[in-house]
CSV table of C-alpha atoms and ligand atoms in Angstrom, one decimal:
chain,number,residue,atom,x,y,z
H,193,MET,CA,-21.0,-132.7,-31.8
H,194,HIS,CA,-19.0,-131.5,-34.8
H,195,GLN,CA,-15.3,-132.3,-34.5
H,196,ASP,CA,-14.4,-128.7,-35.3
H,197,VAL,CA,-16.6,-127.5,-32.4
H,198,VAL,CA,-15.0,-130.0,-30.0
H,199,ILE,CA,-11.5,-128.8,-30.8
H,200,LEU,CA,-12.6,-125.1,-30.9
H,201,LEU,CA,-14.0,-125.5,-27.4
H,202,GLU,CA,-10.5,-126.7,-26.3
H,203,VAL,CA,-8.9,-123.8,-28.2
H,204,GLN,CA,-11.3,-121.5,-26.3
H,205,GLN,CA,-10.1,-122.8,-23.0
H,206,ASP,CA,-6.5,-122.3,-24.0
H,207,ASP,CA,-7.4,-118.7,-25.0
H,208,ALA,CA,-8.9,-118.1,-21.6
H,209,VAL,CA,-5.5,-119.1,-20.1
H,210,ILE,CA,-3.6,-116.9,-22.6
H,211,PHE,CA,-5.8,-113.9,-21.7
H,212,GLU,CA,-5.2,-114.5,-18.0
H,213,ILE,CA,-1.4,-114.6,-18.5
H,214,GLU,CA,-1.5,-111.5,-20.7
H,215,ASP,CA,-3.4,-109.7,-17.9
H,216,GLN,CA,-0.8,-110.8,-15.4
H,217,ILE,CA,2.0,-109.4,-17.7
H,218,GLY,CA,0.0,-106.2,-18.0
H,219,ALA,CA,-0.2,-105.9,-14.2
H,220,LEU,CA,3.6,-105.8,-14.1
H,221,ALA,CA,3.6,-102.4,-15.9
H,222,PRO,CA,2.5,-100.3,-12.9
H,223,ARG,CA,5.2,-101.9,-10.7
H,224,LEU,CA,7.9,-100.9,-13.3
H,225,ALA,CA,6.4,-97.5,-13.7
H,226,ALA,CA,6.5,-96.9,-10.0
H,227,LEU,CA,10.3,-97.8,-9.9
H,228,GLU,CA,11.0,-95.6,-12.9
H,229,ALA,CA,9.1,-92.6,-11.4
H,230,GLN,CA,11.2,-92.9,-8.3
H,231,THR,CA,14.5,-92.9,-10.3
H,232,ALA,CA,13.2,-90.1,-12.5
H,233,ALA,CA,12.5,-87.9,-9.4
H,234,ALA,CA,16.0,-88.4,-8.1
H,235,GLU,CA,17.5,-87.7,-11.5
H,236,ARG,CA,15.4,-84.6,-11.9
H,237,ALA,CA,16.6,-83.3,-8.5
H,238,LEU,CA,20.2,-83.9,-9.6
H,239,ALA,CA,19.7,-82.1,-12.9
H,240,GLU,CA,18.1,-79.1,-11.1
H,241,ALA,CA,21.0,-78.9,-8.6
H,242,GLN,CA,23.6,-79.1,-11.4
H,243,ASN,CA,21.7,-76.4,-13.2
H,244,SER,CA,21.9,-74.1,-10.2
H,245,LEU,CA,25.6,-74.8,-9.8
H,246,ASP,CA,26.2,-74.0,-13.5
H,247,GLY,CA,24.4,-70.7,-13.1
H,248,GLU,CA,26.4,-69.7,-10.0
H,249,GLN,CA,29.7,-70.7,-11.7
H,250,LYS,CA,28.8,-68.5,-14.6
H,251,ARG,CA,28.2,-65.6,-12.2
H,252,GLN,CA,31.6,-66.4,-10.7
H,253,ARG,CA,33.4,-66.2,-14.1
H,254,ASP,CA,31.6,-62.9,-15.0
H,255,LEU,CA,32.6,-61.5,-11.7
H,256,GLN,CA,36.2,-62.6,-12.1
H,257,PHE,CA,36.2,-60.8,-15.5
H,258,ARG,CA,35.0,-57.6,-13.9
H,259,ILE,CA,37.7,-57.9,-11.2
H,260,ASP,CA,40.4,-58.3,-13.8
H,261,GLN,CA,39.2,-55.2,-15.6
H,262,HIS,CA,39.1,-53.2,-12.4
H,263,ARG,CA,42.6,-54.3,-11.4
H,264,ALA,CA,43.9,-53.2,-14.8
H,265,LEU,CA,42.2,-49.9,-14.4
H,266,LEU,CA,43.7,-49.5,-10.9
H,267,LYS,CA,47.1,-50.2,-12.4
H,268,ARG,CA,46.6,-47.5,-15.0
H,269,HIS,CA,45.5,-44.9,-12.4
H,270,GLU,CA,48.5,-45.8,-10.1
H,271,ASP,CA,50.8,-45.3,-13.1
H,272,VAL,CA,49.3,-41.9,-13.7
H,273,LEU,CA,49.7,-41.1,-10.0
H,274,ASN,CA,53.5,-41.9,-10.2
H,275,THR,CA,54.0,-39.5,-13.2
H,276,VAL,CA,51.9,-36.5,-12.2
H,277,THR,CA,53.7,-33.2,-11.8
H,278,SER,CA,51.1,-30.8,-10.2
H,279,PRO,CA,49.2,-31.1,-6.9
H,280,ARG,CA,45.9,-30.7,-8.8
H,281,GLU,CA,46.7,-33.7,-11.1
H,282,ALA,CA,47.8,-35.7,-8.0
H,283,ALA,CA,44.6,-35.0,-6.2
H,284,ALA,CA,42.6,-36.1,-9.3
H,285,ALA,CA,44.6,-39.3,-9.7
H,286,VAL,CA,44.3,-40.1,-6.0
H,287,ALA,CA,40.5,-39.7,-6.2
H,288,GLN,CA,40.3,-42.0,-9.2
H,289,THR,CA,42.5,-44.6,-7.5
H,290,GLU,CA,40.3,-44.5,-4.4
H,291,GLN,CA,37.2,-44.9,-6.5
H,292,VAL,CA,38.5,-48.0,-8.3
H,293,ARG,CA,39.7,-49.5,-4.9
H,294,ARG,CA,36.2,-49.1,-3.6
H,295,MET,CA,34.8,-50.9,-6.6
H,296,LEU,CA,37.3,-53.7,-6.2
H,297,ALA,CA,36.4,-54.0,-2.5
H,298,ASP,CA,32.7,-54.4,-3.6
H,299,ASP,CA,33.8,-57.0,-6.2
H,300,GLU,CA,35.8,-59.0,-3.6
H,301,ARG,CA,32.8,-59.0,-1.3
H,302,ASP,CA,30.5,-60.3,-4.1
H,303,MET,CA,33.1,-62.9,-5.0
H,304,ALA,CA,33.2,-64.2,-1.5
H,305,SER,CA,29.5,-64.7,-1.4
H,306,VAL,CA,29.4,-66.3,-4.9
H,307,GLN,CA,32.2,-68.6,-3.8
H,308,SER,CA,30.3,-69.6,-0.7
H,309,ARG,CA,27.2,-70.3,-2.8
H,310,VAL,CA,29.2,-72.4,-5.3
H,311,ASN,CA,30.7,-74.5,-2.4
H,312,ASP,CA,27.2,-75.1,-1.0
H,313,LEU,CA,25.8,-76.1,-4.4
H,314,ARG,CA,28.7,-78.4,-5.0
H,315,ASN,CA,27.8,-80.2,-1.8
H,316,TYR,CA,24.2,-80.2,-2.7
H,317,VAL,CA,25.0,-81.7,-6.2
H,318,ALA,CA,27.1,-84.4,-4.5
H,319,ASP,CA,24.2,-85.3,-2.2
H,320,ARG,CA,21.8,-85.5,-5.1
H,321,GLU,CA,24.3,-87.8,-7.0
H,322,ALA,CA,24.4,-90.0,-3.9
H,323,ASP,CA,20.6,-90.0,-3.8
H,324,VAL,CA,20.4,-91.3,-7.5
H,325,GLU,CA,22.9,-94.0,-6.7
H,326,ALA,CA,21.1,-95.0,-3.5
H,327,THR,CA,17.8,-95.1,-5.4
H,328,ARG,CA,19.2,-97.4,-8.1
H,329,ALA,CA,20.9,-99.6,-5.6
H,330,ALA,CA,17.7,-99.9,-3.5
H,331,GLN,CA,15.7,-100.8,-6.7
H,332,ALA,CA,18.1,-103.5,-7.9
H,333,GLY,CA,16.3,-106.3,-5.9
H,334,ALA,CA,12.8,-105.1,-7.0
H,335,ARG,CA,13.9,-104.9,-10.7
H,336,ALA,CA,15.4,-108.3,-10.6
H,337,THR,CA,12.2,-109.8,-9.1
H,338,LEU,CA,10.2,-107.9,-11.7
H,339,ASP,CA,12.4,-109.2,-14.6
H,340,ALA,CA,12.1,-112.8,-13.2
H,341,ASP,CA,8.3,-112.5,-12.9
H,342,ARG,CA,8.1,-111.2,-16.5
H,343,ARG,CA,10.3,-114.0,-17.9
H,344,ALA,CA,8.3,-116.7,-16.1
H,345,LEU,CA,5.0,-115.3,-17.4
H,346,GLN,CA,6.4,-115.0,-20.9
H,347,GLU,CA,7.5,-118.6,-20.9
H,348,ARG,CA,4.1,-119.7,-19.7
H,349,LEU,CA,2.5,-117.5,-22.4
H,350,ASP,CA,4.7,-119.0,-25.1
H,351,ALA,CA,3.9,-122.5,-24.0
H,352,ALA,CA,0.1,-121.8,-23.8
H,353,GLN,CA,0.3,-120.1,-27.3
H,354,ALA,CA,2.1,-123.2,-28.8
H,355,THR,CA,-0.5,-125.6,-27.3
H,356,ARG,CA,-3.3,-123.4,-28.6
H,357,ASP,CA,-1.8,-123.1,-32.1
H,358,GLU,CA,-1.3,-126.9,-32.3
H,359,LYS,CA,-5.0,-127.4,-31.6
H,360,ALA,CA,-6.1,-124.5,-33.8
H,361,ARG,CA,-4.4,-126.1,-36.8
H,362,ARG,CA,-7.0,-129.0,-36.7
H,363,VAL,CA,-10.0,-126.6,-37.0
H,364,SER,CA,-11.3,-125.6,-40.5
H,365,ARG,CA,-9.6,-122.4,-41.6
H,366,THR,CA,-12.8,-120.4,-42.3
H,367,LEU,CA,-14.3,-121.3,-38.9
H,368,LEU,CA,-11.1,-120.5,-37.1
H,369,ALA,CA,-10.9,-117.1,-38.9
H,370,ARG,CA,-14.4,-116.3,-37.8
H,371,TYR,CA,-13.7,-117.4,-34.3
H,372,ASP,CA,-10.5,-115.4,-34.0
H,373,ARG,CA,-12.2,-112.3,-35.3
H,374,ILE,CA,-15.0,-112.5,-32.7
H,375,GLN,CA,-12.7,-113.5,-29.9
H,376,ARG,CA,-10.2,-110.7,-30.5
H,377,ARG,CA,-13.0,-108.2,-30.6
H,378,GLU,CA,-14.7,-109.5,-27.4
H,379,ARG,CA,-11.5,-110.7,-25.7
H,380,SER,CA,-13.6,-113.4,-24.1
H,381,ILE,CA,-15.7,-116.4,-25.0
H,382,ALA,CA,-16.7,-116.4,-28.7
H,383,LEU,CA,-18.2,-119.8,-29.0
H,384,PHE,CA,-21.5,-120.5,-27.2
H,385,ALA,CA,-23.9,-123.5,-27.2
H,386,LEU,CA,-27.5,-122.9,-28.2
H,387,ARG,CA,-29.8,-122.7,-25.1
H,388,GLY,CA,-33.1,-124.3,-26.2
H,389,GLN,CA,-34.2,-122.2,-29.2
H,390,SER,CA,-32.0,-119.2,-28.3
H,391,CYS,CA,-28.5,-117.9,-28.3
H,392,GLY,CA,-26.6,-119.0,-25.2
H,393,HIS,CA,-25.0,-115.5,-24.9
H,394,CYS,CA,-27.7,-112.9,-25.7
H,395,ASP,CA,-30.9,-115.0,-25.6
H,396,THR,CA,-32.0,-113.9,-29.1
H,397,MET,CA,-34.3,-116.5,-30.5
H,398,ILE,CA,-32.8,-118.4,-33.5
H,399,PRO,CA,-35.2,-119.1,-36.4
H,400,MET,CA,-36.1,-122.8,-36.6
H,401,GLN,CA,-34.6,-123.1,-40.1
H,402,ARG,CA,-31.2,-122.0,-39.0
H,403,ARG,CA,-31.4,-124.2,-35.9
H,404,ASN,CA,-32.2,-127.2,-38.1
H,405,VAL,CA,-29.1,-126.4,-40.2
H,406,MET,CA,-26.9,-126.2,-37.1
H,407,VAL,CA,-28.2,-129.4,-35.7
H,408,GLY,CA,-28.1,-131.1,-39.1
H,409,THR,CA,-24.5,-130.1,-40.1
H,410,GLY,CA,-23.1,-129.6,-36.6
H,411,ALA,CA,-21.3,-126.5,-38.0
H,412,PRO,CA,-21.4,-123.3,-35.9
H,413,GLU,CA,-23.3,-120.2,-37.1
H,414,VAL,CA,-23.0,-116.5,-36.1
H,415,CYS,CA,-25.7,-115.2,-33.8
H,416,GLU,CA,-27.5,-112.3,-35.5
H,417,GLY,CA,-28.2,-110.7,-32.1
H,418,CYS,CA,-24.8,-110.5,-30.6
H,419,GLY,CA,-22.4,-111.8,-33.2
H,420,VAL,CA,-20.9,-114.8,-31.3
H,421,LEU,CA,-20.6,-118.3,-32.8
H,422,LEU,CA,-23.3,-120.7,-31.8
H,423,TYR,CA,-23.3,-124.5,-32.0
H,424,ALA,CA,-26.0,-127.1,-31.4
H,425,ASP,CA,-25.1,-129.0,-28.3
H,426,GLY,CA,-27.7,-131.8,-29.1
H,427,GLU,CA,-25.8,-135.0,-29.8
M,153,LIG,ZN1,-26.4,-113.9,-29.4
């Protein structure tokens, strides 16, 4: 057998190992995604709670502004009440004062319920913050395991790649380039032995003339049927 074929068959075995490790690294992704989805859900709940609290606090500020205005108005009406000279003016000023007092009473009632909602939402936000912290803490172990698994696989991959590259350097460049192209496309075996008169992968019959060249030189040829590399396994 041609020396290039012998080495390339070894490279092909190394590539099978590399694909397997790459698949294992790929399989870690869903584990990480699941952890991140869990954290994201807790963070989303916190953001929504904070948003509700912000909204309620804005209503509280607006209401306080209205209360301040009504108090100033009340003050003005009371001042008028102190300076009126006729009973008719006094009656009007009393009526206005009463009206503003009623508005202020409504304001205070609104303020009490807004304050109660703000307090509830503050507690709710604190609970969601605790949830986020608890989720992160609960995941610490799982994330550490995941990182360790990934590092171990990466080390194995680097080692397998180094072994493969070392061997691949001893194969002729043109042949290696053809092999790499096919192998990357198929992501599986690229180099097959002739089976009788046919391709060992797709069973296409190989013309006798090409078979003779392959047996004669020992150099692999591309199958016209399926595009893999074929070598004569004769001697
Ligand atoms: Zn074929």
